[in-house]
CSV table of C-alpha atoms and ligand atoms in Angstrom, one decimal:
chain,number,residue,atom,x,y,z
A,1,MET,CA,-115.4,-66.1,-47.6
A,2,SER,CA,-116.3,-63.4,-44.9
A,3,LEU,CA,-114.3,-60.5,-45.1
A,4,THR,CA,-115.4,-58.4,-41.7
A,5,ILE,CA,-114.1,-55.0,-41.2
A,6,ALA,CA,-112.6,-54.7,-38.3
A,7,GLY,CA,-111.5,-50.7,-38.6
A,8,LEU,CA,-110.4,-47.6,-40.7
A,9,ARG,CA,-107.9,-44.7,-40.7
A,10,ALA,CA,-108.0,-41.7,-42.8
A,11,LEU,CA,-105.3,-39.4,-43.5
A,12,GLN,CA,-105.2,-35.8,-45.2
A,13,ILE,CA,-103.1,-36.3,-48.0
A,14,LEU,CA,-102.7,-33.8,-51.4
A,15,ASP,CA,-103.7,-34.1,-54.8
A,16,SER,CA,-102.2,-33.3,-58.2
A,17,ARG,CA,-103.3,-29.5,-57.5
A,18,GLY,CA,-101.6,-29.6,-53.8
A,19,VAL,CA,-105.1,-29.5,-52.6
A,20,PRO,CA,-106.1,-31.9,-50.0
A,21,THR,CA,-107.7,-34.5,-50.1
A,22,LEU,CA,-108.1,-38.0,-48.0
A,23,GLU,CA,-106.4,-41.4,-48.1
A,24,VAL,CA,-108.7,-43.9,-46.3
A,25,GLU,CA,-107.5,-47.3,-45.0
A,26,VAL,CA,-109.6,-50.4,-44.1
A,27,ARG,CA,-108.4,-52.6,-42.1
A,28,LEU,CA,-110.3,-56.4,-42.3
A,29,SER,CA,-110.2,-58.8,-39.2
A,30,ASN,CA,-108.2,-61.4,-41.0
A,31,GLY,CA,-105.6,-58.6,-41.2
A,32,VAL,CA,-105.6,-57.7,-44.8
A,33,SER,CA,-105.6,-54.1,-45.3
A,34,ALA,CA,-105.8,-51.6,-48.2
A,35,THR,CA,-106.4,-47.8,-49.0
A,36,ALA,CA,-107.7,-45.8,-51.6
A,37,GLN,CA,-107.1,-42.1,-52.5
A,38,VAL,CA,-110.2,-39.5,-53.2
A,39,PRO,CA,-110.3,-37.6,-56.2
A,40,SER,CA,-111.6,-33.8,-56.3
A,41,GLY,CA,-112.9,-31.6,-59.3
A,42,ALA,CA,-112.5,-27.8,-60.0
A,43,SER,CA,-115.3,-27.2,-62.8
A,44,THR,CA,-117.7,-29.1,-60.6
A,45,GLY,CA,-121.7,-29.2,-61.4
A,46,ARG,CA,-124.0,-27.7,-59.1
A,47,TYR,CA,-125.6,-31.0,-58.6
A,48,GLU,CA,-122.6,-32.9,-57.5
A,49,ALA,CA,-122.5,-34.5,-54.2
A,50,VAL,CA,-120.9,-32.8,-51.5
A,51,GLU,CA,-117.0,-32.7,-50.6
A,52,LEU,CA,-117.0,-31.6,-47.2
A,53,ARG,CA,-114.0,-28.9,-46.6
A,54,ASP,CA,-113.1,-27.5,-43.5
A,55,GLY,CA,-113.2,-24.0,-44.2
A,56,ASP,CA,-110.3,-22.6,-42.0
A,57,PRO,CA,-108.8,-19.8,-44.0
A,58,ASP,CA,-105.5,-20.3,-42.5
A,59,ARG,CA,-105.1,-23.9,-43.4
A,60,TYR,CA,-105.0,-24.7,-47.0
A,61,ALA,CA,-107.1,-21.8,-47.6
A,62,GLY,CA,-110.2,-23.6,-46.5
A,63,LYS,CA,-109.7,-26.8,-48.4
A,64,GLY,CA,-108.6,-29.0,-45.3
A,65,VAL,CA,-110.3,-32.3,-44.9
A,66,THR,CA,-109.6,-32.6,-41.2
A,67,GLN,CA,-113.5,-33.1,-40.2
A,68,ALA,CA,-113.8,-35.7,-43.2
A,69,CYS,CA,-110.9,-37.8,-41.8
A,70,ARG,CA,-112.6,-37.4,-38.5
A,71,ASN,CA,-116.0,-38.5,-39.9
A,72,VAL,CA,-114.2,-41.7,-41.5
A,73,GLU,CA,-112.3,-42.5,-38.0
A,74,ASN,CA,-115.5,-41.8,-35.8
A,75,GLU,CA,-119.3,-42.0,-37.2
A,76,ILE,CA,-118.3,-43.9,-40.2
A,77,ALA,CA,-116.1,-46.6,-38.6
A,78,ALA,CA,-118.9,-47.4,-35.9
A,79,ALA,CA,-121.4,-47.9,-38.5
A,80,VAL,CA,-119.3,-50.4,-40.9
A,81,THR,CA,-117.2,-52.2,-38.5
A,82,GLY,CA,-118.8,-55.8,-38.4
A,83,LEU,CA,-120.0,-55.8,-41.9
A,84,ASP,CA,-118.7,-57.9,-44.9
A,85,ALA,CA,-116.3,-56.2,-46.9
A,86,GLY,CA,-117.5,-58.4,-50.0
A,87,ASP,CA,-121.2,-57.0,-49.9
A,88,GLN,CA,-120.2,-53.5,-51.3
A,89,ALA,CA,-123.8,-52.5,-51.6
A,90,SER,CA,-124.6,-53.1,-47.9
A,91,VAL,CA,-121.5,-51.1,-46.8
A,92,ASP,CA,-122.5,-48.4,-49.0
A,93,ARG,CA,-126.0,-48.5,-48.1
A,94,ARG,CA,-125.1,-48.0,-44.5
A,95,MET,CA,-123.0,-45.2,-45.3
A,96,ILE,CA,-125.8,-43.2,-47.2
A,97,GLU,CA,-128.4,-43.9,-44.5
A,98,LEU,CA,-125.9,-42.6,-41.7
A,99,ASP,CA,-125.3,-39.6,-43.7
A,100,GLY,CA,-128.9,-39.1,-44.1
A,101,THR,CA,-128.8,-36.1,-46.6
A,102,PRO,CA,-129.5,-36.3,-50.3
A,103,SER,CA,-126.0,-35.0,-51.4
A,104,LYS,CA,-124.0,-36.6,-48.5
A,105,SER,CA,-123.1,-33.3,-47.1
A,106,ARG,CA,-123.8,-34.1,-43.7
A,107,LEU,CA,-120.6,-36.3,-43.6
A,108,GLY,CA,-118.9,-35.8,-46.9
A,109,ALA,CA,-119.2,-37.4,-50.0
A,110,ASN,CA,-115.3,-37.3,-50.2
A,111,ALA,CA,-115.4,-39.3,-47.0
A,112,ILE,CA,-117.8,-41.9,-48.0
A,113,LEU,CA,-116.2,-42.4,-51.4
A,114,GLY,CA,-112.8,-43.1,-49.6
A,115,VAL,CA,-114.3,-46.1,-47.8
A,116,SER,CA,-116.4,-47.5,-50.3
A,117,CYS,CA,-113.1,-48.0,-52.8
A,118,ALA,CA,-111.0,-49.1,-50.2
A,119,VAL,CA,-113.4,-51.5,-49.3
A,120,ALA,CA,-113.5,-53.1,-52.8
A,121,ARG,CA,-109.7,-52.9,-52.8
A,122,ALA,CA,-109.7,-54.6,-49.6
A,123,ALA,CA,-111.9,-57.4,-50.8
A,124,SER,CA,-110.2,-57.8,-54.0
A,125,GLN,CA,-106.9,-58.5,-52.0
A,126,CYS,CA,-108.4,-61.0,-49.7
A,127,LYS,CA,-109.6,-62.9,-52.8
A,128,GLY,CA,-106.5,-62.6,-54.6
A,129,GLU,CA,-107.7,-61.4,-57.7
A,130,PRO,CA,-107.3,-57.8,-59.4
A,131,LEU,CA,-109.7,-54.9,-58.5
A,132,TRP,CA,-111.7,-54.9,-61.9
A,133,GLN,CA,-112.6,-58.5,-61.4
A,134,THR,CA,-114.1,-58.2,-57.9
A,135,LEU,CA,-116.0,-55.0,-58.7
A,136,SER,CA,-117.0,-56.9,-62.1
A,137,CYS,CA,-118.3,-59.8,-59.9
A,138,GLN,CA,-120.1,-57.4,-57.4
A,139,PHE,CA,-122.0,-55.6,-59.9
A,140,GLY,CA,-122.7,-58.3,-62.4
A,141,THR,CA,-120.7,-56.1,-65.5
A,142,LYS,CA,-119.0,-57.4,-68.6
A,143,PRO,CA,-115.5,-56.0,-68.2
A,144,THR,CA,-113.3,-54.7,-71.0
A,145,LEU,CA,-110.5,-52.6,-71.8
A,146,PRO,CA,-111.6,-49.0,-72.3
A,147,LEU,CA,-110.7,-46.4,-74.9
A,148,PRO,CA,-109.2,-43.3,-74.0
A,149,MET,CA,-110.3,-39.9,-74.8
A,150,VAL,CA,-107.2,-37.9,-73.9
A,151,ASN,CA,-106.7,-34.1,-73.4
A,152,ILE,CA,-104.1,-32.4,-75.7
A,153,LEU,CA,-105.2,-28.5,-75.1
A,154,SER,CA,-106.5,-26.9,-72.1
A,155,GLY,CA,-108.8,-24.0,-71.6
A,156,GLY,CA,-111.3,-22.9,-68.7
A,157,LEU,CA,-110.7,-23.3,-65.3
A,158,HIS,CA,-108.0,-25.6,-66.0
A,159,ALA,CA,-105.8,-23.7,-68.0
A,160,GLY,CA,-106.8,-19.9,-66.3
A,161,ARG,CA,-109.4,-19.1,-68.8
A,162,GLN,CA,-107.0,-18.2,-71.7
A,163,VAL,CA,-110.0,-19.8,-73.7
A,164,GLU,CA,-113.1,-20.8,-72.6
A,165,PHE,CA,-113.8,-24.3,-73.7
A,166,GLN,CA,-112.3,-26.7,-71.0
A,167,ASP,CA,-110.6,-29.4,-72.8
A,168,PHE,CA,-109.7,-30.6,-76.6
A,169,LEU,CA,-109.2,-34.3,-76.5
A,170,ALA,CA,-107.8,-36.7,-79.0
A,171,VAL,CA,-109.4,-40.3,-79.2
A,172,ALA,CA,-107.7,-42.8,-81.1
A,173,HIS,CA,-110.3,-45.1,-82.2
A,174,GLY,CA,-109.1,-46.4,-85.3
A,175,LEU,CA,-106.1,-48.5,-83.8
A,176,PRO,CA,-105.8,-52.4,-82.9
A,177,THR,CA,-105.0,-52.3,-79.5
A,178,TYR,CA,-104.9,-50.0,-76.4
A,179,SER,CA,-101.2,-49.7,-76.3
A,180,GLU,CA,-101.3,-48.6,-80.3
A,181,SER,CA,-104.0,-46.5,-79.0
A,182,LEU,CA,-101.8,-44.6,-76.3
A,183,HIS,CA,-98.8,-44.5,-78.6
A,184,ALA,CA,-100.8,-42.4,-81.1
A,185,ILE,CA,-101.8,-40.2,-78.5
A,186,VAL,CA,-98.3,-39.7,-77.1
A,187,SER,CA,-97.3,-38.9,-80.8
A,188,ILE,CA,-100.3,-36.3,-81.2
A,189,HIS,CA,-99.2,-34.9,-77.8
A,190,ARG,CA,-95.9,-34.1,-79.0
A,191,GLU,CA,-96.8,-32.8,-82.3
A,192,THR,CA,-99.5,-30.0,-80.7
A,193,ARG,CA,-96.5,-28.8,-78.8
A,194,LYS,CA,-93.9,-28.5,-81.8
A,195,ILE,CA,-96.8,-26.6,-83.3
A,196,LEU,CA,-97.4,-24.5,-80.7
A,197,ASP,CA,-93.6,-23.8,-80.6
A,198,ASP,CA,-93.5,-23.0,-84.1
A,199,ARG,CA,-96.3,-20.5,-84.3
A,200,GLY,CA,-95.2,-18.6,-81.2
A,201,PHE,CA,-98.1,-19.3,-78.8
A,202,LEU,CA,-96.9,-18.8,-75.5
A,203,LEU,CA,-97.3,-21.8,-73.4
A,204,THR,CA,-98.6,-20.9,-69.9
A,205,GLY,CA,-97.4,-24.2,-68.8
A,206,VAL,CA,-98.8,-27.3,-68.4
A,207,ALA,CA,-102.4,-27.4,-67.4
A,208,ASP,CA,-104.2,-29.1,-64.5
A,209,GLU,CA,-104.6,-32.3,-66.3
A,210,GLY,CA,-101.2,-32.3,-68.1
A,211,GLY,CA,-102.3,-31.2,-70.9
A,212,TRP,CA,-100.9,-27.6,-73.0
A,213,GLY,CA,-102.6,-24.4,-71.8
A,214,PRO,CA,-101.4,-22.3,-74.5
A,215,VAL,CA,-102.4,-18.6,-75.1
A,216,LEU,CA,-104.7,-19.1,-78.2
A,217,PRO,CA,-106.5,-16.5,-80.3
A,218,SER,CA,-109.5,-18.3,-80.1
A,219,ASN,CA,-111.4,-21.6,-79.6
A,220,GLU,CA,-111.5,-22.6,-82.6
A,221,ALA,CA,-107.6,-22.5,-83.0
A,222,ALA,CA,-107.4,-25.2,-80.6
A,223,LEU,CA,-109.5,-27.4,-83.0
A,224,ALA,CA,-107.0,-26.5,-85.9
A,225,ILE,CA,-104.1,-27.2,-84.3
A,226,LEU,CA,-105.5,-30.3,-82.6
A,227,THR,CA,-106.3,-31.6,-86.5
A,228,GLN,CA,-102.7,-30.6,-87.8
A,229,ALA,CA,-101.2,-32.3,-84.9
A,230,ILE,CA,-103.3,-35.8,-85.9
A,231,GLU,CA,-102.0,-35.4,-89.4
A,232,ARG,CA,-98.8,-34.5,-88.6
A,233,ALA,CA,-98.4,-37.4,-86.4
A,234,GLY,CA,-99.3,-39.7,-89.2
A,235,PHE,CA,-102.7,-40.7,-88.4
A,236,ARG,CA,-106.0,-40.3,-90.4
A,237,PRO,CA,-108.8,-38.0,-88.9
A,238,VAL,CA,-111.7,-39.6,-88.3
A,239,GLN,CA,-111.1,-43.1,-89.5
A,240,GLU,CA,-107.9,-43.7,-86.7
A,241,VAL,CA,-108.2,-40.4,-84.7
A,242,SER,CA,-111.5,-38.2,-83.9
A,243,ILE,CA,-111.4,-35.3,-81.6
A,244,ALA,CA,-113.5,-35.0,-78.7
A,245,ILE,CA,-114.4,-31.5,-76.8
A,246,ASP,CA,-115.1,-31.0,-73.2
A,247,ALA,CA,-116.9,-27.5,-73.5
A,248,ALA,CA,-117.6,-27.2,-69.5
A,249,SER,CA,-120.1,-24.6,-70.6
A,250,SER,CA,-121.9,-23.9,-67.4
A,251,HIS,CA,-118.6,-22.3,-66.5
A,252,PHE,CA,-118.7,-19.3,-69.0
A,253,HIS,CA,-122.8,-19.2,-69.0
A,254,ASP,CA,-124.1,-16.1,-67.6
A,255,GLY,CA,-127.7,-14.7,-67.6
A,256,GLY,CA,-128.9,-17.2,-70.2
A,257,ARG,CA,-126.2,-16.6,-72.7
A,258,TYR,CA,-122.3,-18.0,-73.5
A,259,VAL,CA,-119.8,-15.4,-73.0
A,260,LEU,CA,-116.8,-15.9,-75.0
A,261,ARG,CA,-114.7,-13.4,-73.7
A,262,SER,CA,-111.7,-14.4,-75.2
A,263,GLU,CA,-113.2,-13.6,-78.6
A,264,GLY,CA,-114.6,-10.6,-77.4
A,265,ARG,CA,-118.4,-12.2,-78.2
A,266,THR,CA,-121.6,-13.3,-76.5
A,267,LEU,CA,-123.7,-16.2,-77.9
A,268,GLU,CA,-127.1,-17.2,-77.6
A,269,VAL,CA,-127.9,-20.9,-77.1
A,270,ASP,CA,-128.8,-21.5,-80.5
A,271,GLU,CA,-126.2,-19.9,-81.8
A,272,LEU,CA,-123.6,-22.3,-79.8
A,273,ILE,CA,-125.6,-25.1,-81.3
A,274,ASP,CA,-124.5,-23.5,-84.6
A,275,LEU,CA,-121.1,-22.9,-83.9
A,276,TYR,CA,-120.8,-26.7,-82.6
A,277,ALA,CA,-122.5,-27.7,-86.3
A,278,THR,CA,-120.0,-25.6,-88.0
A,279,TRP,CA,-117.0,-27.0,-86.4
A,280,ALA,CA,-118.4,-30.6,-86.7
A,281,ASP,CA,-118.5,-29.9,-90.2
A,282,ARG,CA,-114.5,-28.7,-90.5
A,283,TYR,CA,-113.3,-31.0,-88.0
A,284,PRO,CA,-112.9,-34.5,-87.0
A,285,ILE,CA,-115.1,-34.1,-83.9
A,286,ARG,CA,-117.1,-36.8,-82.6
A,287,SER,CA,-117.8,-36.2,-79.2
A,288,LEU,CA,-118.7,-33.5,-77.4
A,289,GLU,CA,-119.2,-32.9,-73.4
A,290,ASP,CA,-121.4,-30.2,-71.6
A,291,GLY,CA,-122.0,-28.6,-74.8
A,292,LEU,CA,-125.0,-26.6,-72.8
A,293,ASP,CA,-125.5,-25.3,-69.4
A,294,GLN,CA,-126.2,-27.6,-66.8
A,295,ASP,CA,-129.9,-26.6,-66.2
A,296,ASP,CA,-130.6,-25.8,-69.8
A,297,TRP,CA,-133.0,-28.8,-70.3
A,298,ALA,CA,-134.6,-27.7,-73.3
A,299,GLY,CA,-131.3,-26.3,-75.0
A,300,TRP,CA,-129.9,-30.0,-74.5
A,301,VAL,CA,-133.1,-31.6,-76.3
A,302,ARG,CA,-132.2,-28.8,-79.1
A,303,LEU,CA,-128.7,-29.8,-79.3
A,304,THR,CA,-129.6,-33.6,-79.3
A,305,GLN,CA,-132.0,-33.0,-82.2
A,306,ARG,CA,-129.4,-31.4,-84.1
A,307,LEU,CA,-126.0,-33.4,-83.4
A,308,GLY,CA,-126.8,-36.4,-81.7
A,309,GLY,CA,-127.0,-38.3,-85.2
A,310,ARG,CA,-123.4,-37.1,-85.7
A,311,MET,CA,-121.8,-37.4,-82.5
A,312,GLN,CA,-121.4,-38.7,-78.9
A,313,LEU,CA,-123.2,-35.7,-76.5
A,314,ILE,CA,-122.0,-36.4,-73.1
A,315,GLY,CA,-123.6,-34.7,-70.0
A,316,ASP,CA,-121.2,-34.2,-66.7
A,317,ASP,CA,-122.0,-31.1,-65.0
A,318,PHE,CA,-125.7,-31.9,-67.1
A,319,PHE,CA,-126.0,-35.4,-65.1
A,320,THR,CA,-123.5,-35.5,-62.4
A,321,THR,CA,-123.8,-39.1,-61.9
A,322,ASN,CA,-127.2,-38.9,-60.6
A,323,ALA,CA,-129.5,-42.0,-61.7
A,324,GLY,CA,-132.4,-39.2,-61.4
A,325,ARG,CA,-131.0,-36.5,-63.5
A,326,LEU,CA,-129.9,-39.4,-65.9
A,327,GLN,CA,-133.2,-40.7,-65.8
A,328,GLN,CA,-134.8,-37.4,-67.1
A,329,GLY,CA,-132.4,-37.2,-69.6
A,330,ILE,CA,-133.1,-40.4,-71.2
A,331,ALA,CA,-136.8,-39.5,-71.0
A,332,GLN,CA,-136.5,-36.1,-72.6
A,333,GLY,CA,-133.8,-37.2,-75.4
A,334,ALA,CA,-131.1,-34.8,-73.8
A,335,ALA,CA,-127.8,-36.0,-74.6
A,336,ASN,CA,-127.0,-39.5,-75.9
A,337,ALA,CA,-123.9,-40.3,-73.2
A,338,VAL,CA,-123.0,-39.9,-69.7
A,339,LEU,CA,-119.8,-38.6,-68.2
A,340,VAL,CA,-119.4,-41.1,-64.5
A,341,LYS,CA,-117.5,-39.8,-62.1
A,342,MET,CA,-117.4,-41.5,-58.8
A,343,ASN,CA,-117.1,-38.7,-56.5
A,344,GLN,CA,-119.9,-36.7,-57.9
A,345,ILE,CA,-122.4,-39.4,-56.5
A,346,GLY,CA,-120.1,-40.6,-53.7
A,347,THR,CA,-120.5,-44.1,-53.4
A,348,LEU,CA,-119.5,-47.1,-55.7
A,349,THR,CA,-122.7,-48.8,-55.6
A,350,GLU,CA,-124.9,-45.7,-56.9
A,351,THR,CA,-121.8,-45.2,-59.4
A,352,PHE,CA,-122.4,-48.9,-61.2
A,353,GLU,CA,-126.4,-48.2,-60.9
A,354,VAL,CA,-125.9,-45.0,-63.1
A,355,LEU,CA,-123.5,-47.2,-65.5
A,356,ALA,CA,-126.7,-49.9,-65.5
A,357,LEU,CA,-128.8,-47.2,-66.3
A,358,ALA,CA,-126.9,-46.0,-69.3
A,359,ALA,CA,-126.4,-49.6,-70.7
A,360,GLN,CA,-129.9,-50.2,-70.4
A,361,ALA,CA,-131.3,-47.3,-72.1
A,362,GLY,CA,-128.3,-48.1,-74.9
A,363,TRP,CA,-126.6,-44.8,-74.2
A,364,ARG,CA,-122.5,-44.5,-73.9
A,365,ALA,CA,-120.6,-43.8,-70.9
A,366,VAL,CA,-117.4,-42.5,-70.2
A,367,VAL,CA,-115.6,-43.3,-66.9
A,368,SER,CA,-113.9,-40.4,-66.0
A,369,ALA,CA,-111.2,-38.8,-63.5
A,370,ARG,CA,-111.3,-35.5,-62.1
A,371,SER,CA,-109.3,-32.6,-62.5
A,372,GLY,CA,-107.6,-32.9,-58.9
A,373,GLU,CA,-106.0,-36.9,-59.0
A,374,THR,CA,-103.8,-38.8,-57.1
A,375,GLU,CA,-101.2,-41.6,-57.7
A,376,ASP,CA,-104.4,-43.6,-57.3
A,377,SER,CA,-105.1,-46.1,-60.3
A,378,PHE,CA,-108.5,-47.4,-58.9
A,379,LEU,CA,-110.0,-45.5,-62.1
A,380,ALA,CA,-108.4,-48.0,-64.3
A,381,ASP,CA,-109.9,-51.0,-63.0
A,382,LEU,CA,-113.4,-49.3,-62.1
A,383,ALA,CA,-113.2,-48.4,-66.0
A,384,CYS,CA,-112.6,-51.8,-66.9
A,385,ALA,CA,-115.1,-53.3,-64.7
A,386,SER,CA,-117.9,-51.0,-66.0
A,387,GLY,CA,-117.4,-52.0,-69.5
A,388,ALA,CA,-118.4,-49.1,-70.4
A,389,GLY,CA,-115.6,-48.7,-73.1
A,390,GLN,CA,-114.3,-45.5,-72.8
A,391,ILE,CA,-112.0,-43.5,-69.9
A,392,LYS,CA,-111.3,-40.2,-69.8
A,393,VAL,CA,-108.3,-39.4,-67.2
A,394,GLY,CA,-106.3,-36.1,-68.8
A,395,SER,CA,-103.3,-36.3,-70.6
A,396,VAL,CA,-100.3,-38.3,-71.0
A,397,THR,CA,-98.2,-36.4,-68.4
A,398,ARG,CA,-97.8,-36.2,-65.0
A,399,SER,CA,-97.8,-39.5,-62.7
A,400,SER,CA,-101.3,-38.6,-61.2
A,401,ARG,CA,-102.7,-39.4,-65.0
A,402,LEU,CA,-100.3,-42.0,-66.0
A,403,SER,CA,-100.7,-44.3,-63.1
A,404,LYS,CA,-104.0,-44.8,-64.6
A,405,TYR,CA,-102.7,-45.4,-68.4
A,406,ASN,CA,-99.8,-47.4,-67.1
A,407,ARG,CA,-102.4,-49.4,-64.8
A,408,LEU,CA,-104.3,-50.2,-68.3
A,409,LEU,CA,-101.2,-51.1,-70.1
A,410,ALA,CA,-100.3,-54.0,-67.2
A,411,LEU,CA,-104.0,-55.3,-67.6
A,412,GLU,CA,-103.6,-55.4,-71.6
A,413,ARG,CA,-100.7,-57.8,-71.1
A,414,ASP,CA,-101.8,-59.5,-68.0
A,415,SER,CA,-105.8,-59.9,-68.2
A,416,GLN,CA,-107.9,-61.4,-70.7
A,417,LEU,CA,-109.6,-58.4,-71.1
A,418,THR,CA,-110.6,-57.5,-74.7
A,419,TRP,CA,-110.2,-54.1,-76.3
A,420,THR,CA,-113.8,-52.6,-77.4
A,421,ALA,CA,-112.9,-49.6,-79.8
A,422,SER,CA,-116.5,-49.2,-80.9
A,423,SER,CA,-116.6,-46.6,-83.5
A,424,PRO,CA,-118.6,-45.1,-85.2
A,425,TRP,CA,-118.6,-42.6,-81.7
A,426,PHE,CA,-116.0,-44.9,-79.9
B,501,2PG,C1,-114.5,-32.5,-66.1
B,501,2PG,C2,-113.3,-33.0,-65.3
B,501,2PG,C3,-112.4,-33.8,-65.8
B,501,2PG,P1,-113.2,-31.4,-63.0
B,501,2PG,O1,-115.3,-31.5,-66.4
B,501,2PG,O2,-114.6,-33.5,-67.0
B,501,2PG,O3,-111.8,-33.3,-66.6
B,501,2PG,O4,-112.7,-31.4,-64.8
B,501,2PG,O5,-112.8,-32.7,-62.7
B,501,2PG,O6,-112.5,-30.0,-63.1
B,501,2PG,O7,-114.6,-31.4,-62.9
B,502,MG,MG1,-116.5,-32.3,-68.0
């Protein structure tokens, strides 16, 4: 079946933080049309593909995406009209060539990703199959229902830097189904709130990804509270529920050292590695993301030698969903898992390349949302299609997050996808 692209439209919409992003609509010659909305990060890595922003200080503090929208409707539309929406790789390749820069800075990775995702969705609609199935067929993957890694407490750039570590997450890997896992997480989220209230920790409101953003006395306090919440909710730490940390450490790395301002101390690389090891002894931590800075390759190798046998060590800002950087990490033994964010690289084809590379190396992968999200549930289908087995979407509040979790509930009911909570480390 030939699904010819007939035209594109783009609309400047707002994301979950009230920051502009794009919604792209693809129209096919058979009359079918489909849209996709583009996510956007705050704690971005240095090597991410470039989001094109207008830079006009009088409009949305310079964050407008009207030029990116024009690029979709003019240059990109001219280049992809007439292509087959059922051939994702060709559409993506055409856009990569058209942009011509390594970081997609000319047309904007946000513009290109919006088209890439809308094309995939249009193809799935034409075929009358769920999006995950279309993606899985296109990229030859073995789909599964993913295990959620869920934000409960936030710090760092997502919560006014009350503490430095960005995310303290719960992973309910010892439950029999996706819906039971989600139920456990919601109970833990609620217990966490009670503990914060009982101890009188000031809640600064809900953080960017829907989790709690309290004023805590230290980073370690978050781990103690989360462990207690897991127990109070009636779950066994390690056997049923473990903790994951996203340190996002590049954002408190300064002059080669790690500045824990909230605790009034600054750590050398190896002192921070020691701290992680101590925490792993005290708390049920089985996953650590961006434990070290995005440029500290030697430190990452030492971190992996020290803790890689005990937990998942994920590179997010470190790899930026970039096949070249991931290849280097695999070759050097720096990290043992990769966070996969489509907008860090800008097309679905390149996203699946990174997933395939990780799988070939026997590395784990976690399909992830951004802190700036929309009501689009695309990521839920992407996570299923990827077969990666893990998804990270934020907390269990706010519809920008729930659109993904709820879509997975529907897929659990309606699809034949299997649930693969593949502990020891998910
Ligand atoms: C991260 C993400 C999502 P951001 O660091 O993993 O939690 O944050 O989208 O701000 O980069
Ligand atoms: Mg991260």
